[in-house]
Amino acid sequence: MKLGNLTEDAFTRLVRAAFDIAFVLDKDGVIEDVSVRKAELLALGCQSWVGRSWVDTVTSDSHIKVKEMLAASQDDNEGLRWRQVSHAIDKGADVPVQYAVLRLGDGGRFLALGSDMEAIAVLQRRLIETQQSIERDYLRLRHIETKYRILFETGSEAVLLVDGLSFRVLDANSSAQVFVKDSNKKLIGRDITDCFEPAYRDEIQSLLRMAHATGRVETCCARFVGASGDCTVSASVFRQESGPHFLLRLLPHGLVAKPTSAANQELLFSEAMEHSPDGFVLTDRAGVIKSANAEMMTMLGVTAMSQLHGQPLENWLVRGGVDWGVLLTNLRAQTVVKDFSTELRVMAGSTIAVEISALTLNTDQAYYAFYIRDVELARVKETPVVGGMVNSVAELSKLVGRMPMRDIVGETVDMIEKMCIQSALEMTRNNRASAAEMLGLSRQSLYVKLRRFEMVSDMEVSSIH
């Protein structure tokens, strides 16, 4: 490419237009001049690099890369080689920049050309978070599938799973294969109507249409192909992503499935709580655990109920007695607590974010019921990749141009501190000692902040000194 004789000014403008950052180095790697095109890189304090060694402006893990680039640029036969290095910011994440180094003539000077890689780094972080989220969801689905398969195969009733569109058998449990004498599993994939004697096929089709239309459990009498007697077929419909599906239960003739009675409703309710996707814990009024469901045990990483039974619930709360005191106070005052945000400490030593709802049971013996939902995944998804509070930035945007950026940042910090203190006081029902512990402050520091935000009188502040 023939560019003619470029002047120094034209060359500088060309470099500035093509690269986000560029600087001239002497033979020892000391920066002599800096040019920055991208405003975001000004946070690095590039203008103060003049007179400093390039190595001193990057993170320790990038030192070797800088030295290798400077050494490689001495060789004219060495091709242009791009390397990514990171610059450190005092209060923020490292800034990745991709550099290439060129030798400028025979005077021993070098030109470093850089492109900001922050956008790619953001995408990489999002990719990693997405992959971790997918892995967690995959493990949850594996656990759910395992539970489904155990319940499906160990049931005493013959059960068939039928596609609602093609009417083909998708799955059959062991009891169904024994019931229809299908040891070779030829039943799966067949049209469900072909599995019954011709005289009963219209009845089966009518049964499925009725169940699909009403959404209720429908029953009829039919005979399987090759069977010696009739059976009662019970059909119910449910939906999955691929469309409607039918659950067919086969009972020997005369053993019709009985509707749920009031006597076994408690058993069904207990079964539902045991297999709930949210954690459930039952404690006495002192907070000692009496029972917990499978999801709660999985959440805490315990393998046996004996590891929980008789243990105080507050032992599993990260803030221990502070959180338990807040829960207990609200339960005594209102009998119900909804969506109390806190963290649990699991057996492995790590913590998970949860929301706790609780209620006081009006029984002969005094018990509290706690419903605990894992919100760790939701918190990861909602955490913004780039620092900052979107809502606060929107609210404070009107201050831009009317006051310096440093003062705007100060306003934001003050607003966040005040909101945290207000939330802590509300959660502890204005118990300032508990609020201070929850916020990680001394009681005196909390009163100083309360006074600064005009949330307490001077007399109350002086009373603690």
GROMACS .gro file of C-alpha atoms in nm:
model
  465
    1MET     CA    1   0.000   0.000   0.000
    2LYS     CA    2   0.149   0.334  -0.109
    3LEU     CA    3   0.070   0.616   0.131
    4GLY     CA    4   0.333   0.863   0.013
    5ASN     CA    5   0.538   1.066   0.257
    6LEU     CA    6   0.324   1.100   0.569
    7THR     CA    7   0.387   1.395   0.794
    8GLU     CA    8   0.419   1.340   1.168
    9ASP     CA    9   0.078   1.502   1.223
   10ALA     CA   10  -0.089   1.280   0.961
   11PHE     CA   11   0.070   0.969   1.108
   12THR     CA   12  -0.049   1.065   1.458
   13ARG     CA   13  -0.405   1.116   1.333
   14LEU     CA   14  -0.392   0.782   1.151
   15VAL     CA   15  -0.282   0.600   1.467
   16ARG     CA   16  -0.546   0.776   1.679
   17ALA     CA   17  -0.822   0.682   1.431
   18ALA     CA   18  -0.718   0.316   1.408
   19PHE     CA   19  -0.638   0.230   1.770
   20ASP     CA   20  -0.792   0.297   2.111
   21ILE     CA   21  -0.459   0.373   2.277
   22ALA     CA   22  -0.103   0.419   2.154
   23PHE     CA   23   0.225   0.533   2.307
   24VAL     CA   24   0.588   0.584   2.208
   25LEU     CA   25   0.859   0.399   2.405
   26ASP     CA   26   1.232   0.453   2.425
   27LYS     CA   27   1.482   0.168   2.396
   28ASP     CA   28   1.438   0.084   2.768
   29GLY     CA   29   1.060   0.060   2.746
   30VAL     CA   30   0.995   0.398   2.913
   31ILE     CA   31   0.685   0.578   2.784
   32GLU     CA   32   0.762   0.908   2.609
   33ASP     CA   33   0.419   1.001   2.468
   34VAL     CA   34   0.059   0.873   2.500
   35SER     CA   35  -0.244   0.904   2.272
   36VAL     CA   36  -0.590   0.787   2.388
   37ARG     CA   37  -0.893   0.773   2.159
   38LYS     CA   38  -1.143   0.583   2.374
   39ALA     CA   39  -1.283   0.782   2.664
   40GLU     CA   40  -1.331   0.472   2.882
   41LEU     CA   41  -0.953   0.421   2.894
   42LEU     CA   42  -0.899   0.762   3.054
   43ALA     CA   43  -0.986   0.594   3.387
   44LEU     CA   44  -0.645   0.425   3.363
   45GLY     CA   45  -0.475   0.761   3.412
   46CYS     CA   46  -0.281   0.720   3.087
   47GLN     CA   47  -0.164   1.082   3.077
   48SER     CA   48   0.043   1.022   3.393
   49TRP     CA   49   0.233   0.731   3.231
   50VAL     CA   50   0.482   0.957   3.055
   51GLY     CA   51   0.824   0.895   3.208
   52ARG     CA   52   0.721   0.559   3.359
   53SER     CA   53   0.821   0.214   3.241
   54TRP     CA   54   0.546   0.037   3.048
   55VAL     CA   55   0.594  -0.269   3.271
   56ASP     CA   56   0.497  -0.062   3.577
   57THR     CA   57   0.156   0.024   3.429
   58VAL     CA   58   0.034  -0.335   3.390
   59THR     CA   59  -0.059  -0.610   3.635
   60SER     CA   60   0.208  -0.849   3.760
   61ASP     CA   61   0.087  -1.138   3.544
   62SER     CA   62   0.134  -0.919   3.233
   63HIS     CA   63   0.499  -0.825   3.301
   64ILE     CA   64   0.641  -1.118   3.107
   65LYS     CA   65   0.417  -1.042   2.807
   66VAL     CA   66   0.537  -0.681   2.787
   67LYS     CA   67   0.902  -0.788   2.806
   68GLU     CA   68   0.849  -1.051   2.536
   69MET     CA   69   0.683  -0.798   2.302
   70LEU     CA   70   0.967  -0.549   2.348
   71ALA     CA   71   1.227  -0.820   2.283
   72ALA     CA   72   1.043  -0.953   1.976
   73SER     CA   73   1.013  -0.604   1.822
   74GLN     CA   74   1.395  -0.583   1.804
   75ASP     CA   75   1.389  -0.845   1.529
   76ASP     CA   76   1.272  -0.706   1.193
   77ASN     CA   77   1.199  -1.060   1.071
   78GLU     CA   78   0.952  -1.116   1.352
   79GLY     CA   79   0.592  -1.064   1.236
   80LEU     CA   80   0.342  -0.839   1.409
   81ARG     CA   81   0.231  -1.020   1.722
   82TRP     CA   82  -0.069  -0.921   1.933
   83ARG     CA   83  -0.073  -0.994   2.307
   84GLN     CA   84  -0.338  -0.916   2.566
   85VAL     CA   85  -0.221  -0.745   2.885
   86SER     CA   86  -0.416  -0.604   3.178
   87HIS     CA   87  -0.396  -0.259   3.335
   88ALA     CA   88  -0.493  -0.224   3.701
   89ILE     CA   89  -0.738   0.036   3.833
   90ASP     CA   90  -0.724   0.133   4.201
   91LYS     CA   91  -1.093   0.067   4.271
   92GLY     CA   92  -1.224  -0.150   3.994
   93ALA     CA   93  -1.167  -0.453   3.775
   94ASP     CA   94  -0.855  -0.486   3.558
   95VAL     CA   95  -0.888  -0.343   3.207
   96PRO     CA   96  -0.775  -0.583   2.929
   97VAL     CA   97  -0.603  -0.427   2.626
   98GLN     CA   98  -0.458  -0.606   2.323
   99TYR     CA   99  -0.122  -0.462   2.213
  100ALA     CA  100   0.125  -0.493   1.927
  101VAL     CA  101   0.470  -0.328   1.929
  102LEU     CA  102   0.650  -0.182   1.625
  103ARG     CA  103   1.007  -0.052   1.602
  104LEU     CA  104   1.036   0.307   1.481
  105GLY     CA  105   1.342   0.328   1.256
  106ASP     CA  106   1.692   0.272   1.387
  107GLY     CA  107   1.673   0.509   1.681
  108GLY     CA  108   1.575   0.240   1.930
  109ARG     CA  109   1.224   0.376   1.984
  110PHE     CA  110   0.904   0.170   1.971
  111LEU     CA  111   0.535   0.232   1.904
  112ALA     CA  112   0.282   0.033   2.111
  113LEU     CA  113  -0.065   0.009   1.953
  114GLY     CA  114  -0.357  -0.107   2.167
  115SER     CA  115  -0.724  -0.203   2.130
  116ASP     CA  116  -0.963  -0.209   2.426
  117MET     CA  117  -1.084  -0.567   2.496
  118GLU     CA  118  -1.334  -0.478   2.773
  119ALA     CA  119  -1.637  -0.554   2.554
  120ILE     CA  120  -1.501  -0.901   2.476
  121ALA     CA  121  -1.416  -0.954   2.844
  122VAL     CA  122  -1.776  -0.868   2.936
  123LEU     CA  123  -1.903  -1.124   2.684
  124GLN     CA  124  -1.662  -1.383   2.823
  125ARG     CA  125  -1.787  -1.324   3.178
  126ARG     CA  126  -2.147  -1.352   3.060
  127LEU     CA  127  -2.062  -1.675   2.879
  128ILE     CA  128  -1.905  -1.823   3.192
  129GLU     CA  129  -2.204  -1.721   3.406
  130THR     CA  130  -2.441  -1.869   3.148
  131GLN     CA  131  -2.245  -2.194   3.137
  132GLN     CA  132  -2.251  -2.218   3.516
  133SER     CA  133  -2.626  -2.150   3.516
  134ILE     CA  134  -2.682  -2.422   3.254
  135GLU     CA  135  -2.477  -2.669   3.457
  136ARG     CA  136  -2.679  -2.598   3.771
  137ASP     CA  137  -3.007  -2.633   3.580
  138TYR     CA  138  -2.882  -2.958   3.426
  139LEU     CA  139  -2.802  -3.104   3.768
  140ARG     CA  140  -3.145  -3.004   3.897
  141LEU     CA  141  -3.311  -3.169   3.598
  142ARG     CA  142  -3.106  -3.483   3.654
  143HIS     CA  143  -3.222  -3.498   4.016
  144ILE     CA  144  -3.585  -3.442   3.914
  145GLU     CA  145  -3.561  -3.709   3.644
  146THR     CA  146  -3.412  -3.956   3.892
  147LYS     CA  147  -3.695  -3.893   4.140
  148TYR     CA  148  -3.954  -3.929   3.863
  149ARG     CA  149  -3.803  -4.257   3.743
  150ILE     CA  150  -3.796  -4.403   4.095
  151LEU     CA  151  -4.159  -4.307   4.164
  152PHE     CA  152  -4.268  -4.427   3.818
  153GLU     CA  153  -4.098  -4.766   3.837
  154THR     CA  154  -4.173  -4.851   4.200
  155GLY     CA  155  -4.548  -4.777   4.178
  156SER     CA  156  -4.776  -5.076   4.228
  157GLU     CA  157  -5.025  -4.954   3.968
  158ALA     CA  158  -4.983  -5.015   3.594
  159VAL     CA  159  -4.914  -4.673   3.435
  160LEU     CA  160  -4.872  -4.574   3.070
  161LEU     CA  161  -4.751  -4.237   2.940
  162VAL     CA  162  -4.914  -4.152   2.603
  163ASP     CA  163  -4.839  -3.868   2.361
  164GLY     CA  164  -5.145  -3.644   2.331
  165LEU     CA  165  -5.097  -3.577   1.959
  166SER     CA  166  -4.987  -3.909   1.809
  167PHE     CA  167  -5.151  -4.131   2.077
  168ARG     CA  168  -4.835  -4.343   2.086
  169VAL     CA  169  -4.709  -4.498   2.409
  170LEU     CA  170  -4.403  -4.306   2.529
  171ASP     CA  171  -4.330  -4.497   2.848
  172ALA     CA  172  -4.464  -4.783   3.059
  173ASN     CA  173  -4.360  -4.878   3.409
  174SER     CA  174  -4.270  -5.229   3.523
  175SER     CA  175  -4.618  -5.293   3.666
  176ALA     CA  176  -4.775  -5.209   3.327
  177GLN     CA  177  -4.544  -5.447   3.145
  178VAL     CA  178  -4.633  -5.726   3.386
  179PHE     CA  179  -5.004  -5.642   3.361
  180VAL     CA  180  -5.013  -5.664   2.981
  181LYS     CA  181  -4.748  -5.940   2.962
  182ASP     CA  182  -4.508  -5.717   2.765
  183SER     CA  183  -4.171  -5.852   2.883
  184ASN     CA  184  -4.003  -5.754   2.552
  185LYS     CA  185  -4.116  -5.389   2.586
  186LYS     CA  186  -4.295  -5.394   2.248
  187LEU     CA  187  -4.566  -5.175   2.400
  188ILE     CA  188  -4.357  -4.854   2.377
  189GLY     CA  189  -4.405  -4.681   2.042
  190ARG     CA  190  -4.738  -4.845   1.960
  191ASP     CA  191  -5.065  -4.658   1.907
  192ILE     CA  192  -5.253  -4.684   2.236
  193THR     CA  193  -5.581  -4.773   2.063
  194ASP     CA  194  -5.414  -5.072   1.892
  195CYS     CA  195  -5.323  -5.208   2.235
  196PHE     CA  196  -5.691  -5.282   2.311
  197GLU     CA  197  -5.934  -5.529   2.156
  198PRO     CA  198  -6.112  -5.386   1.846
  199ALA     CA  199  -6.447  -5.373   2.026
  200TYR     CA  200  -6.305  -5.129   2.284
  201ARG     CA  201  -6.097  -4.895   2.064
  202ASP     CA  202  -6.375  -4.642   2.008
  203GLU     CA  203  -6.427  -4.635   2.385
  204ILE     CA  204  -6.057  -4.559   2.442
  205GLN     CA  205  -6.057  -4.279   2.182
  206SER     CA  206  -6.368  -4.129   2.341
  207LEU     CA  207  -6.202  -4.154   2.684
  208LEU     CA  208  -5.893  -3.963   2.568
  209ARG     CA  209  -6.097  -3.692   2.393
  210MET     CA  210  -6.313  -3.644   2.703
  211ALA     CA  211  -6.011  -3.623   2.936
  212HIS     CA  212  -5.846  -3.368   2.704
  213ALA     CA  213  -6.163  -3.157   2.681
  214THR     CA  214  -6.255  -3.152   3.051
  215GLY     CA  215  -5.910  -3.169   3.210
  216ARG     CA  216  -6.054  -3.409   3.468
  217VAL     CA  217  -5.982  -3.775   3.538
  218GLU     CA  218  -6.203  -3.992   3.317
  219THR     CA  219  -6.252  -4.369   3.337
  220CYS     CA  220  -6.388  -4.646   3.117
  221CYS     CA  221  -6.394  -5.024   3.092
  222ALA     CA  222  -6.180  -5.192   2.821
  223ARG     CA  223  -5.982  -5.506   2.746
  224PHE     CA  224  -5.617  -5.524   2.648
  225VAL     CA  225  -5.520  -5.736   2.346
  226GLY     CA  226  -5.468  -6.095   2.462
  227ALA     CA  227  -5.606  -6.031   2.811
  228SER     CA  228  -5.853  -6.274   2.966
  229GLY     CA  229  -6.066  -6.007   3.130
  230ASP     CA  230  -6.162  -5.641   3.129
  231CYS     CA  231  -5.979  -5.366   3.314
  232THR     CA  232  -6.064  -5.018   3.428
  233VAL     CA  233  -5.872  -4.748   3.238
  234SER     CA  234  -5.828  -4.413   3.413
  235ALA     CA  235  -5.698  -4.121   3.200
  236SER     CA  236  -5.574  -3.775   3.303
  237VAL     CA  237  -5.412  -3.508   3.088
  238PHE     CA  238  -5.114  -3.284   3.158
  239ARG     CA  239  -4.904  -3.051   2.946
  240GLN     CA  240  -4.534  -3.037   2.869
  241GLU     CA  241  -4.341  -2.817   2.630
  242SER     CA  242  -4.403  -3.059   2.341
  243GLY     CA  243  -4.782  -3.058   2.396
  244PRO     CA  244  -5.048  -3.255   2.584
  245HIS     CA  245  -4.974  -3.599   2.735
  246PHE     CA  246  -5.201  -3.861   2.888
  247LEU     CA  247  -5.135  -4.061   3.202
  248LEU     CA  248  -5.325  -4.391   3.185
  249ARG     CA  249  -5.373  -4.614   3.490
  250LEU     CA  250  -5.482  -4.973   3.438
  251LEU     CA  251  -5.671  -5.153   3.714
  252PRO     CA  252  -5.816  -5.504   3.711
  253HIS     CA  253  -6.190  -5.497   3.653
  254GLY     CA  254  -6.379  -5.395   3.965
  255LEU     CA  255  -6.089  -5.207   4.129
  256VAL     CA  256  -6.187  -4.856   4.025
  257ALA     CA  257  -5.959  -4.578   4.146
  258LYS     CA  258  -6.134  -4.409   4.435
  259PRO     CA  259  -6.153  -4.034   4.459
  260THR     CA  260  -5.934  -3.870   4.715
  261SER     CA  261  -6.112  -3.882   5.051
  262ALA     CA  262  -6.075  -3.649   5.345
  263ALA     CA  263  -5.904  -3.932   5.535
  264ASN     CA  264  -5.605  -3.951   5.301
  265GLN     CA  265  -5.579  -3.580   5.218
  266GLU     CA  266  -5.333  -3.535   5.504
  267LEU     CA  267  -5.117  -3.813   5.361
  268LEU     CA  268  -5.120  -3.651   5.017
  269PHE     CA  269  -5.040  -3.311   5.167
  270SER     CA  270  -4.749  -3.461   5.362
  271GLU     CA  271  -4.623  -3.627   5.042
  272ALA     CA  272  -4.646  -3.295   4.856
  273MET     CA  273  -4.441  -3.116   5.123
  274GLU     CA  274  -4.181  -3.394   5.123
  275HIS     CA  275  -4.128  -3.363   4.746
  276SER     CA  276  -4.172  -2.985   4.726
  277PRO     CA  277  -3.917  -2.804   4.504
  278ASP     CA  278  -3.866  -2.557   4.792
  279GLY     CA  279  -3.713  -2.639   5.127
  280PHE     CA  280  -3.946  -2.699   5.424
  281VAL     CA  281  -3.845  -2.701   5.792
  282LEU     CA  282  -4.062  -2.759   6.100
  283THR     CA  283  -3.931  -2.628   6.435
  284ASP     CA  284  -4.060  -2.583   6.786
  285ARG     CA  285  -4.091  -2.239   6.943
  286ALA     CA  286  -3.723  -2.249   7.043
  287GLY     CA  287  -3.618  -2.296   6.681
  288VAL     CA  288  -3.508  -2.658   6.723
  289ILE     CA  289  -3.558  -2.853   6.399
  290LYS     CA  290  -3.814  -3.132   6.422
  291SER     CA  291  -3.847  -3.221   6.056
  292ALA     CA  292  -3.728  -3.119   5.708
  293ASN     CA  293  -3.806  -3.228   5.355
  294ALA     CA  294  -3.569  -3.377   5.095
  295GLU     CA  295  -3.508  -3.046   4.916
  296MET     CA  296  -3.399  -2.883   5.243
  297MET     CA  297  -3.152  -3.164   5.307
  298THR     CA  298  -3.017  -3.128   4.952
  299MET     CA  299  -2.989  -2.752   4.993
  300LEU     CA  300  -2.783  -2.786   5.313
  301GLY     CA  301  -2.580  -3.079   5.179
  302VAL     CA  302  -2.677  -3.327   5.452
  303THR     CA  303  -2.735  -3.694   5.379
  304ALA     CA  304  -2.951  -3.798   5.674
  305MET     CA  305  -3.230  -3.638   5.875
  306SER     CA  306  -3.036  -3.715   6.194
  307GLN     CA  307  -2.788  -3.442   6.095
  308LEU     CA  308  -3.067  -3.183   6.121
  309HIS     CA  309  -3.303  -3.319   6.386
  310GLY     CA  310  -3.254  -3.150   6.721
  311GLN     CA  311  -3.028  -2.878   6.577
  312PRO     CA  312  -3.125  -2.509   6.616
  313LEU     CA  313  -3.221  -2.354   6.281
  314GLU     CA  314  -3.014  -2.046   6.360
  315ASN     CA  315  -2.697  -2.260   6.338
  316TRP     CA  316  -2.755  -2.282   5.962
  317LEU     CA  317  -2.814  -1.907   5.919
  318VAL     CA  318  -2.506  -1.704   5.823
  319ARG     CA  319  -2.607  -1.420   6.057
  320GLY     CA  320  -2.717  -1.668   6.321
  321GLY     CA  321  -2.894  -1.513   6.617
  322VAL     CA  322  -2.956  -1.181   6.439
  323ASP     CA  323  -3.167  -1.339   6.163
  324TRP     CA  324  -3.337  -1.577   6.404
  325GLY     CA  325  -3.426  -1.284   6.630
  326VAL     CA  326  -3.583  -1.096   6.340
  327LEU     CA  327  -3.783  -1.402   6.230
  328LEU     CA  328  -3.897  -1.481   6.583
  329THR     CA  329  -4.002  -1.123   6.655
  330ASN     CA  330  -4.213  -1.103   6.340
  331LEU     CA  331  -4.368  -1.446   6.394
  332ARG     CA  332  -4.474  -1.352   6.746
  333ALA     CA  333  -4.611  -1.016   6.634
  334GLN     CA  334  -4.774  -1.110   6.303
  335THR     CA  335  -4.769  -1.496   6.296
  336VAL     CA  336  -4.650  -1.475   5.932
  337VAL     CA  337  -4.322  -1.374   5.762
  338LYS     CA  338  -4.291  -1.341   5.385
  339ASP     CA  339  -3.979  -1.334   5.164
  340PHE     CA  340  -3.718  -1.265   5.432
  341SER     CA  341  -3.383  -1.244   5.247
  342THR     CA  342  -3.081  -1.404   5.413
  343GLU     CA  343  -2.810  -1.666   5.354
  344LEU     CA  344  -2.765  -2.026   5.465
  345ARG     CA  345  -2.433  -2.189   5.551
  346VAL     CA  346  -2.419  -2.539   5.401
  347MET     CA  347  -2.218  -2.842   5.516
  348ALA     CA  348  -1.937  -2.768   5.269
  349GLY     CA  349  -1.883  -2.428   5.433
  350SER     CA  350  -2.010  -2.218   5.144
  351THR     CA  351  -2.319  -1.994   5.158
  352ILE     CA  352  -2.630  -1.971   4.942
  353ALA     CA  353  -2.881  -1.686   4.913
  354VAL     CA  354  -3.235  -1.780   5.017
  355GLU     CA  355  -3.575  -1.627   5.086
  356ILE     CA  356  -3.760  -1.748   5.394
  357SER     CA  357  -4.135  -1.739   5.448
  358ALA     CA  358  -4.270  -1.867   5.779
  359LEU     CA  359  -4.589  -1.905   5.977
  360THR     CA  360  -4.703  -2.003   6.324
  361LEU     CA  361  -4.901  -2.329   6.330
  362ASN     CA  362  -5.212  -2.322   6.546
  363THR     CA  363  -5.183  -2.675   6.685
  364ASP     CA  364  -5.186  -2.834   7.028
  365GLN     CA  365  -4.808  -2.811   7.030
  366ALA     CA  366  -4.639  -2.486   6.932
  367TYR     CA  367  -4.455  -2.514   6.599
  368TYR     CA  368  -4.316  -2.285   6.332
  369ALA     CA  369  -4.318  -2.382   5.963
  370PHE     CA  370  -4.044  -2.236   5.740
  371TYR     CA  371  -4.054  -2.239   5.360
  372ILE     CA  372  -3.705  -2.173   5.221
  373ARG     CA  373  -3.646  -2.094   4.855
  374ASP     CA  374  -3.300  -2.100   4.694
  375VAL     CA  375  -3.252  -1.771   4.506
  376GLU     CA  376  -2.879  -1.812   4.439
  377LEU     CA  377  -2.934  -1.873   4.066
  378ALA     CA  378  -3.171  -1.578   4.035
  379ARG     CA  379  -2.920  -1.354   4.209
  380VAL     CA  380  -2.646  -1.457   3.963
  381LYS     CA  381  -2.871  -1.380   3.667
  382GLU     CA  382  -2.981  -1.045   3.811
  383THR     CA  383  -2.628  -0.933   3.905
  384PRO     CA  384  -2.525  -0.677   3.641
  385VAL     CA  385  -2.203  -0.753   3.455
  386VAL     CA  386  -2.091  -0.394   3.462
  387GLY     CA  387  -2.073  -0.230   3.804
  388GLY     CA  388  -2.330   0.025   3.911
  389MET     CA  389  -2.695   0.055   4.007
  390VAL     CA  390  -2.908   0.117   3.699
  391ASN     CA  391  -3.203   0.264   3.881
  392SER     CA  392  -2.983   0.498   4.083
  393VAL     CA  393  -2.794   0.614   3.774
  394ALA     CA  394  -3.125   0.692   3.605
  395GLU     CA  395  -3.242   0.892   3.905
  396LEU     CA  396  -2.915   1.082   3.938
  397SER     CA  397  -2.868   1.150   3.566
  398LYS     CA  398  -3.032   1.490   3.601
  399LEU     CA  399  -2.742   1.600   3.823
  400VAL     CA  400  -2.491   1.556   3.539
  401GLY     CA  401  -2.374   1.899   3.430
  402ARG     CA  402  -2.497   2.069   3.746
  403MET     CA  403  -2.236   1.930   3.985
  404PRO     CA  404  -1.896   1.751   3.957
  405MET     CA  405  -1.890   1.374   3.903
  406ARG     CA  406  -1.717   1.324   4.239
  407ASP     CA  407  -2.013   1.486   4.417
  408ILE     CA  408  -2.261   1.275   4.218
  409VAL     CA  409  -2.077   0.959   4.325
  410GLY     CA  410  -2.087   1.084   4.684
  411GLU     CA  411  -2.463   1.136   4.659
  412THR     CA  412  -2.500   0.779   4.530
  413VAL     CA  413  -2.297   0.633   4.818
  414ASP     CA  414  -2.498   0.829   5.074
  415MET     CA  415  -2.824   0.713   4.918
  416ILE     CA  416  -2.717   0.348   4.926
  417GLU     CA  417  -2.602   0.371   5.289
  418LYS     CA  418  -2.929   0.532   5.395
  419MET     CA  419  -3.135   0.267   5.213
  420CYS     CA  420  -2.934  -0.015   5.375
  421ILE     CA  421  -2.981   0.134   5.722
  422GLN     CA  422  -3.355   0.186   5.667
  423SER     CA  423  -3.394  -0.174   5.547
  424ALA     CA  424  -3.199  -0.311   5.844
  425LEU     CA  425  -3.410  -0.109   6.091
  426GLU     CA  426  -3.731  -0.231   5.927
  427MET     CA  427  -3.616  -0.595   5.932
  428THR     CA  428  -3.516  -0.572   6.301
  429ARG     CA  429  -3.826  -0.371   6.400
  430ASN     CA  430  -3.608  -0.071   6.492
  431ASN     CA  431  -3.368  -0.277   6.707
  432ARG     CA  432  -3.054  -0.072   6.645
  433ALA     CA  433  -2.815  -0.317   6.810
  434SER     CA  434  -2.933  -0.598   6.581
  435ALA     CA  435  -2.934  -0.364   6.282
  436ALA     CA  436  -2.572  -0.264   6.351
  437GLU     CA  437  -2.467  -0.630   6.368
  438MET     CA  438  -2.657  -0.709   6.048
  439LEU     CA  439  -2.480  -0.420   5.868
  440GLY     CA  440  -2.139  -0.515   6.003
  441LEU     CA  441  -2.106  -0.185   6.195
  442SER     CA  442  -2.034  -0.100   6.553
  443ARG     CA  443  -2.326   0.050   6.741
  444GLN     CA  444  -2.142   0.382   6.766
  445SER     CA  445  -2.073   0.390   6.390
  446LEU     CA  446  -2.440   0.321   6.321
  447TYR     CA  447  -2.548   0.613   6.542
  448VAL     CA  448  -2.302   0.843   6.366
  449LYS     CA  449  -2.456   0.751   6.029
  450LEU     CA  450  -2.810   0.787   6.171
  451ARG     CA  451  -2.723   1.137   6.286
  452ARG     CA  452  -2.567   1.225   5.947
  453PHE     CA  453  -2.884   1.117   5.767
  454GLU     CA  454  -3.105   1.291   6.030
  455MET     CA  455  -3.261   0.962   6.131
  456VAL     CA  456  -3.192   1.010   6.505
  457SER     CA  457  -3.170   1.301   6.747
  458ASP     CA  458  -2.844   1.441   6.891
  459MET     CA  459  -2.959   1.343   7.241
  460GLU     CA  460  -2.978   0.976   7.144
  461VAL     CA  461  -2.630   0.992   6.989
  462SER     CA  462  -2.475   1.153   7.298
  463SER     CA  463  -2.636   0.889   7.522
  464ILE     CA  464  -2.412   0.614   7.384
  465HIS     CA  465  -2.082   0.794   7.448
   0.00000   0.00000   0.00000
